[in-house]
XYZ file of C-alpha atoms in Angstrom:
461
model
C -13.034 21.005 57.689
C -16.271 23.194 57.601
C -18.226 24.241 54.848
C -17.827 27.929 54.983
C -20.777 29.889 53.600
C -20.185 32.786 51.623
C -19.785 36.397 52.406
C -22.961 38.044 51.827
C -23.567 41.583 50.907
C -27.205 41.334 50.771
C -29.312 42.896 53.563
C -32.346 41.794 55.469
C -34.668 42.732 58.227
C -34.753 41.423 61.495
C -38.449 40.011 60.470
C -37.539 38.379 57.510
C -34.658 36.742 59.535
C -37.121 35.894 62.236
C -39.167 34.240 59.435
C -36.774 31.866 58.008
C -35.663 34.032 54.979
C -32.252 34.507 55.530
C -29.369 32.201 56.652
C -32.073 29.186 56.336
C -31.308 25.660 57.677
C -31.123 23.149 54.568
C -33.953 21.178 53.803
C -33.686 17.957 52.640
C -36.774 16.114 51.307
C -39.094 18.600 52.883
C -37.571 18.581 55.989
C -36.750 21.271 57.772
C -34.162 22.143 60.296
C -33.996 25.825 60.638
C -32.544 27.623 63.288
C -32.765 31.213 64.590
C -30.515 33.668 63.652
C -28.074 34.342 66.167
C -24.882 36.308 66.432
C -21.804 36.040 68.648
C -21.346 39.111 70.779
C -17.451 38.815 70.386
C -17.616 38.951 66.466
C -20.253 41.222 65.996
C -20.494 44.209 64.249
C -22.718 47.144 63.854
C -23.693 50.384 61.046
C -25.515 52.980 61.460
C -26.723 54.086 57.893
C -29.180 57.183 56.740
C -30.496 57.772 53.329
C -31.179 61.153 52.359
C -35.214 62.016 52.024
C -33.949 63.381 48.590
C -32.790 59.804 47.181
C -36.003 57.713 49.053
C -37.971 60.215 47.015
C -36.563 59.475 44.118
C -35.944 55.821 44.559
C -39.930 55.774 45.114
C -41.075 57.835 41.746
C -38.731 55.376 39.834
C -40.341 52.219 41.477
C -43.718 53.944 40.622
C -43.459 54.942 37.684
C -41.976 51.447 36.171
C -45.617 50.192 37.974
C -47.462 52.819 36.322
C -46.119 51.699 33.092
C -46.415 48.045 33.580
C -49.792 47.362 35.573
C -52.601 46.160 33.610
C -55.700 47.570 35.509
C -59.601 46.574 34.375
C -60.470 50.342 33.546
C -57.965 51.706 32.518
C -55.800 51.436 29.727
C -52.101 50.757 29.527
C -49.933 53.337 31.017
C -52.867 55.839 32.058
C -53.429 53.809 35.760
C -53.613 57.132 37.999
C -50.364 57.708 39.984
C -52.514 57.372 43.079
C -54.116 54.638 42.446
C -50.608 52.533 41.737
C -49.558 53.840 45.256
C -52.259 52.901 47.004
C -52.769 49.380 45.340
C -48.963 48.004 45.557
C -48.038 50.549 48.657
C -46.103 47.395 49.654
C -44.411 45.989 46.580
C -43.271 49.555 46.329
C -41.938 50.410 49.232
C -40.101 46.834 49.242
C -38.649 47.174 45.826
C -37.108 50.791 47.050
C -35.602 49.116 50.463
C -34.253 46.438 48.085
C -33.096 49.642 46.015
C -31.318 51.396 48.576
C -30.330 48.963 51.677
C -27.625 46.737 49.755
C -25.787 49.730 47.803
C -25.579 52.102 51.108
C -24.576 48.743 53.157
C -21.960 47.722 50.854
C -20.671 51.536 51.125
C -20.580 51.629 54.427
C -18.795 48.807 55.337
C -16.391 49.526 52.618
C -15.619 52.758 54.560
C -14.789 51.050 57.428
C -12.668 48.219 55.928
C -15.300 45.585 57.359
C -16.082 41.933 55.592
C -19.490 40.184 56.831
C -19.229 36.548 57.308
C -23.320 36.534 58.216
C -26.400 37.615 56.385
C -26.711 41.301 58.154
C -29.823 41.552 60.661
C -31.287 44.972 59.798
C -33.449 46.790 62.394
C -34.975 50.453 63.151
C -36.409 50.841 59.596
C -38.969 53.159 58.961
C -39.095 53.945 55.293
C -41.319 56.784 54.426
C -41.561 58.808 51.480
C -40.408 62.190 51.670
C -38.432 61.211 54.877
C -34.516 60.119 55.593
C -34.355 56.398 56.203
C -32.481 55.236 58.785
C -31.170 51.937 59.653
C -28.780 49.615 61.450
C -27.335 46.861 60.180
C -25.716 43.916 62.555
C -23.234 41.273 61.473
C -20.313 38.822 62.305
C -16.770 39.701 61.195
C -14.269 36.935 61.494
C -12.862 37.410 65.326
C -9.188 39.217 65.408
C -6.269 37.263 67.382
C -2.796 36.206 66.982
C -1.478 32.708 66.382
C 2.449 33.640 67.149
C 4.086 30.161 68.572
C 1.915 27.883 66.078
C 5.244 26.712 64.930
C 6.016 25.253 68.393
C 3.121 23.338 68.773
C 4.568 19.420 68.039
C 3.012 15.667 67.931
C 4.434 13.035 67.266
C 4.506 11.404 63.912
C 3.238 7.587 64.050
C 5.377 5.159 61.372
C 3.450 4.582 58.048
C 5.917 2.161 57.200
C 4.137 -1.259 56.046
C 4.886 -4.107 57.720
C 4.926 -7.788 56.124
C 2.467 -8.562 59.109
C -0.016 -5.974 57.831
C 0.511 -7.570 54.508
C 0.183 -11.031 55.641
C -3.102 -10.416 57.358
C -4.644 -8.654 54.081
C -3.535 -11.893 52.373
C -5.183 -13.499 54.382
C -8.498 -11.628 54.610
C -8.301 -11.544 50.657
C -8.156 -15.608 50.700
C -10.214 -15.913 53.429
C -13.176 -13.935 51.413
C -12.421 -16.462 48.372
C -12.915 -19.569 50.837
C -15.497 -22.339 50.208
C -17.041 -24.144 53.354
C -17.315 -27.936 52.732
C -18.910 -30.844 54.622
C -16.492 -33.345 56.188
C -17.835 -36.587 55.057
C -15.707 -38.492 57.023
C -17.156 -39.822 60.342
C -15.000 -38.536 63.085
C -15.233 -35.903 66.029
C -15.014 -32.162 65.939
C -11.662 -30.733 66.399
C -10.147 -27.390 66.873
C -10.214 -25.733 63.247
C -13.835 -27.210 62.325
C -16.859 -25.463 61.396
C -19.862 -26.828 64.127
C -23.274 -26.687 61.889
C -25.867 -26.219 65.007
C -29.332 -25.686 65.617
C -29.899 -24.248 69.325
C -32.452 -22.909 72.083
C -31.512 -21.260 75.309
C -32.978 -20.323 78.249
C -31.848 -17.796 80.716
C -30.983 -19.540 84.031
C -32.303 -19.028 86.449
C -36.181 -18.399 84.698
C -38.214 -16.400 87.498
C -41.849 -16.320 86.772
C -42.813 -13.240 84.432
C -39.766 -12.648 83.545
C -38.886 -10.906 80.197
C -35.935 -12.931 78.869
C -37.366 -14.537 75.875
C -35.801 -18.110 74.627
C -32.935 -17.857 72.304
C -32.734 -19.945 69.305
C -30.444 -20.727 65.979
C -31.107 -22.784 63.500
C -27.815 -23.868 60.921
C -25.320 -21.374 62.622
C -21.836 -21.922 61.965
C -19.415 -21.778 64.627
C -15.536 -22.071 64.690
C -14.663 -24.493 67.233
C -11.166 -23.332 68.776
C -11.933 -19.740 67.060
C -10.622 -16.726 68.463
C -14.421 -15.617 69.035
C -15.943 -18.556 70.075
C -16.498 -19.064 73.868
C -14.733 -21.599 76.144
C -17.932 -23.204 77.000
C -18.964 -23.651 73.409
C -15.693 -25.114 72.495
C -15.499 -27.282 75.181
C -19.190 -28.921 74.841
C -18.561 -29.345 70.914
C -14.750 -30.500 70.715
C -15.470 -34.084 70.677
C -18.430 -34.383 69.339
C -19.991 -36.188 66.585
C -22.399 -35.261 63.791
C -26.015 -35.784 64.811
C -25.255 -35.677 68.386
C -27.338 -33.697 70.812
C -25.851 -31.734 73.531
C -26.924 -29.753 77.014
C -24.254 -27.374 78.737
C -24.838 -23.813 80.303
C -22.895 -20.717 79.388
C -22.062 -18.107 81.764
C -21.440 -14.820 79.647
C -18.887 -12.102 81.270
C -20.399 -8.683 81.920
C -18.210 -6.950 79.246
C -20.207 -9.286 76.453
C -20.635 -7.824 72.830
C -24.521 -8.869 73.096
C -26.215 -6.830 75.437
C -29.055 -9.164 76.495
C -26.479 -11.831 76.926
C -24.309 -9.894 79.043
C -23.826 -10.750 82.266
C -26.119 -13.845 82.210
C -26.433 -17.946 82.271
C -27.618 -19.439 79.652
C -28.859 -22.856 79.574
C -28.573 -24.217 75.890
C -30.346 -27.559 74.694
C -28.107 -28.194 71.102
C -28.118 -30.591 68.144
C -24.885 -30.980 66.159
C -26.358 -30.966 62.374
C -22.843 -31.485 60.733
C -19.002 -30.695 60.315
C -17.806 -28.493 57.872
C -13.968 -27.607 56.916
C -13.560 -24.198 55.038
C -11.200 -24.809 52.110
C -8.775 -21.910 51.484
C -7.529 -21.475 47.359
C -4.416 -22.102 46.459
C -1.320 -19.171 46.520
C -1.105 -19.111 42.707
C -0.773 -17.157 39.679
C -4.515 -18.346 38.788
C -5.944 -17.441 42.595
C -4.151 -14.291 41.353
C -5.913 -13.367 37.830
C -9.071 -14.396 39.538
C -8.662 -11.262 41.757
C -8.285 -9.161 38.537
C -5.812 -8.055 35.466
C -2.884 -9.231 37.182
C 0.070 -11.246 35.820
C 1.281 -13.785 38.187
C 0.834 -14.097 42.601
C 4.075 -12.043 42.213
C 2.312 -8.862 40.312
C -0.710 -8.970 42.862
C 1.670 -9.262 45.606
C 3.278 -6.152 44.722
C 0.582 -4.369 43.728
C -1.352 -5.009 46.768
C 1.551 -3.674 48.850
C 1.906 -0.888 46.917
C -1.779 0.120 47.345
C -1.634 -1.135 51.541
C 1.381 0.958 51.519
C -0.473 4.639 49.959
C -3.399 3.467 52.003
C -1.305 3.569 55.706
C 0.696 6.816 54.527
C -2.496 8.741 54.189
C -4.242 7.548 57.136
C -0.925 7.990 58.866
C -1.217 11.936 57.346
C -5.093 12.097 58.124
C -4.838 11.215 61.519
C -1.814 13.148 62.738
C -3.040 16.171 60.923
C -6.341 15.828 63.154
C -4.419 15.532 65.780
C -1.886 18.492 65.222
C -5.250 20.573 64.210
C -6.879 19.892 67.531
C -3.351 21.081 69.478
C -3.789 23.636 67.723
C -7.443 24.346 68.679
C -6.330 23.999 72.238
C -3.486 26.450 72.178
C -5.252 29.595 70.523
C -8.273 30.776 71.939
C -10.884 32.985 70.135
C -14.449 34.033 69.581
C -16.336 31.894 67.168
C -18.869 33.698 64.831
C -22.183 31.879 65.381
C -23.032 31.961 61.913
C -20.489 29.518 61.108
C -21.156 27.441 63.847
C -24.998 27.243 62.933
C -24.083 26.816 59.121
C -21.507 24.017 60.071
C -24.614 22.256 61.809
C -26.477 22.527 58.682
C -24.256 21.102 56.395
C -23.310 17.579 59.205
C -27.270 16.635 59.654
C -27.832 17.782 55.516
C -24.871 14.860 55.569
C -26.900 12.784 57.975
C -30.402 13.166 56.454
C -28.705 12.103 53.511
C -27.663 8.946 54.848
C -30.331 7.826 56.570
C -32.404 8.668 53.324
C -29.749 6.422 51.250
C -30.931 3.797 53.883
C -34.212 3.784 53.355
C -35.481 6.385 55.950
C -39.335 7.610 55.096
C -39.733 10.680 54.380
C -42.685 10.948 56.705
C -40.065 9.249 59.604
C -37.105 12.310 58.831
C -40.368 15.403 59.604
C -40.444 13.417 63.185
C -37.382 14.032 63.966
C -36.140 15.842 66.966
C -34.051 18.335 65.107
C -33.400 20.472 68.286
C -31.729 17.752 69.916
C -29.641 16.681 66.836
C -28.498 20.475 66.768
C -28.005 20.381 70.151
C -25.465 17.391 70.058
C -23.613 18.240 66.961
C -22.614 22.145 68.704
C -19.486 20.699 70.288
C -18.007 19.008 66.814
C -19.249 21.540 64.494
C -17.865 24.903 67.037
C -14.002 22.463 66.918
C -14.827 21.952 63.057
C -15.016 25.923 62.925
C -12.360 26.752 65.005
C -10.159 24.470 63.068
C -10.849 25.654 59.790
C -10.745 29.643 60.814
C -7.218 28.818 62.420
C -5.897 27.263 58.988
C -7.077 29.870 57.308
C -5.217 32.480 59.182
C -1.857 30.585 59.105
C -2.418 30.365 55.405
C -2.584 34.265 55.684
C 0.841 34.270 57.154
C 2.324 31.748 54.621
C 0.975 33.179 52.099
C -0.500 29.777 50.541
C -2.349 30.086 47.703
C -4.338 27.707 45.220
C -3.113 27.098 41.416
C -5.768 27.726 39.377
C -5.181 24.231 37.619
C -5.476 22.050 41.140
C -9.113 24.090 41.129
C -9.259 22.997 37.149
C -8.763 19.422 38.673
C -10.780 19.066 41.300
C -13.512 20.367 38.745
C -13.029 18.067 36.658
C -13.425 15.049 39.009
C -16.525 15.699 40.683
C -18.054 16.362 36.653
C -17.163 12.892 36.101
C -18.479 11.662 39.574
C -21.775 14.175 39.127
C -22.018 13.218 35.636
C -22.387 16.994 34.784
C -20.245 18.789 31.979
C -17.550 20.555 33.724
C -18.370 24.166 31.830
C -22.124 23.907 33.707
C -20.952 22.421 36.719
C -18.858 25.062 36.996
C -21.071 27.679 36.043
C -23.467 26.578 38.633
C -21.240 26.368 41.572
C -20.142 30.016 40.541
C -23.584 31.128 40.913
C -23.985 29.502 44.640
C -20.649 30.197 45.675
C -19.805 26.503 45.830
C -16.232 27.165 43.858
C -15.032 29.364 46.597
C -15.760 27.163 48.804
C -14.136 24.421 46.573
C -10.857 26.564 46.511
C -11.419 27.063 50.542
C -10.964 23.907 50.891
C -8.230 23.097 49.221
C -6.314 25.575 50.639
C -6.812 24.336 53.933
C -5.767 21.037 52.690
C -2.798 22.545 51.354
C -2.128 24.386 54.886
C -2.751 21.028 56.714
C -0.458 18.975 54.337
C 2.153 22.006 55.147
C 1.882 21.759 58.964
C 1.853 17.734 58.900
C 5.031 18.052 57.364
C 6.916 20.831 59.511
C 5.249 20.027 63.231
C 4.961 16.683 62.822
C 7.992 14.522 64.513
């Protein structure tokens, strides 16, 4: 789903949006990853708006007379600062305060008028505010595009089963008593067998070594490996089964093209190994006290149930999450439309403000994150972020058409769980997110979720 950003009403020039000062990239930790403001062609609208020379006139002996009042000049005392000399010494605050004055009030008229509802910060161009003069000025913005999305009732996937299965059980079992395992030496002198633990120190060489070559020796010391394991390589199991505890070994390892290990792939290794030890991993006993160990449970039989019940909620909403992606990206495919760039850029914004984030929760430098080549990252997010966009514009108009709408108390709800995860009282969090427009998007959201639950459960089959 995108973060939509809100409808703005506000108006600025074509040089403050060249500057950065309207519809700016986020910054995170002084990093910046503005883009230019562009606009979509296909979604873009246009106003032509004059101001009478009467009301610039005005607007301009209001704005100078409040400066008249106010400035504290060496000189003069307070209130008696000549008229001319106010004009000529804040000419510019002035004539910015009256375009801030006039723009937004005549824009919001005229678009009003003509039954229009920006989804971008309007680009304003041709000013040339004079006193005494009519202002005139256009004003250029994106409109969500127009189309129809007749037949979205026809478009069908199929419905995977979320039904749990006792395998799916089984194996969380056993990852759960796997995790709880111990690994123990085998005191016992005997040979490895399938099912043992191999303690080995190693060194490798890639075969065959040509003179400068880059392969650099490969080493281990106390690795464990599963002889017989599912992971473990035929030539590994076959030089260790059989072998004894302080025993040293010599075998070569040819590793298939398709290996996990890039360096490795595709190459012989020849490996010079010592057998330091056997070890058997020792799995806990099914029980009711393996089961309290895990956490307030009664008996094996509560966690049992518990844990299915959980597995089972878990697959249904993955089930739901991933057929609903699905279904959404049919849909994408079916209906084509104009995207507003706006979105598109702000959608960008908000997945590397996600990934700075991240890579700041993992320890990124600050000075690292200003290095980075932010054109590029735009440049490969476009295609997710535009299908992101498209998604969430198409859910929104077929909750037009069903007429969903958001209880108040599911908004009440949602409030109150990111207070408790923000640690924020819910009265300022909410305030606040009033203010920035974060609670429309909030109830944006869930009314696309709402939409998507509705579609997951009439389309898919």
């Amino acid at each position: 789903m995108i973060e939509t950003s809100p409808q703005s009403e506000g108006v600025s020039t074509a040089t403050e949006e060249a500057a950065g000062h309207s519809h700016e990239g986020h910054d995170h930790e002084g990093h910046e990853h503005s883009h230019a403001a562009t606009l979509n062609p296909d979604c873009t609208r246009e106003v032509e708006i004059e101001i009478s020379a009467e009301e610039v006139a005005r607007n301009f002996r209001t704005v100078t007379k409040r400066y008249q009042k106010n400035a504290r000049i060496p000189g003069f005392r307070s209130g008696k600062v000549p008229e001319s000399l106010i004009r000529s010494r804040f000419a510019e605050q002035i004539r910015q305060e009256v375009m801030e004055a006039v723009l937004p009030e005549h824009f919001r008229t005229a678009i009003a008028d003509r039954q229009l509802k920006p989804i971008s910060q309007p680009q304003v161009t041709g000013i040339d505010l004079e006193e005494g003069k009519p202002l005139h000025f256009k004003a250029a913005f994106e409109v969500l595009p127009e189309f129809s999305v007749d037949g979205y009732q026809d478009v069908k996937v199929e419905r995977p089963s979320a039904e749990l299965t006792d395998a799916e059980v089984d194996a969380e079992f056993a990852r759960i008593r796997d995790s709880r395992s111990t690994m123990e030496p085998v005191t016992e002198e005997r040979a490895l067998a399938d099912g043992d633990f191999a303690q080995i120190s190693f060194t490798g060489n890639v075969q065959p070594a040509e003179a400068g070559s880059e392969d650099q020796p490969i080493s281990g010391q106390d690795v464990m490996v599963l002889v017989g394991g599912p992971n473990t390589l035929e030539s590994f199991n076959a030089a260790l089964r059989g072998a004894t505890a302080g025993q040293e070994l010599k075998f070569e390892v040819s590793y298939p093209d398709d290996f996990g290990e890039r360096k490795l792939a595709g190459k012989r290794v020849a490996y010079d190994m010592e057998v330091k030890g056997i070890k058997k991993k020792i799995e806990p006993e099914l029980n009711d006290e393996f089961a309290k160990e895990l956490g307030p449970y009664e008996s094996l039989a509560d966690f049992t149930r518990q844990l299915r019940e959980h597995l089972a909620a878990d697959k249904q909403r993955k089930v739901q999450s991933e057929t609903s992606n699905r279904l959404l990206d049919a849909l994408v495919q079916r209906f084509e439309f104009p995207v507003p760039e706006s979105l598109v850029q702000y959608q960008i914004d908000a997945r590397l403000d996600r990934g700075l984030r991240a890579l700041a929760s993992q320890g990124m430098r600050t000075e690292d994150m200003r290095n980075l080549d932010f054109d590029r990252l735009r440049a490969a997010q476009r295609t997710s972020a535009t299908l992101e966009v498209k998604g969430s514009i198409l859910l929104d108009r077929i909750a037009d058409i069903e007429n969903i709408h958001v209880p108040e108390e599911d908004v009440e709800n949602e409030l109150q769980a990111i207070s408790l995860q923000m640690r924020e009282p819910a009265e300022s969090l909410r305030a606040r997110l009033t203010e920035d427009g974060g609670l429309a998007r909030i109830r944006e959201r869930l009314r696309r979720e709402k939409m998507s639950a509705l579609l997951y459960e009439r389309l898919a089959s």
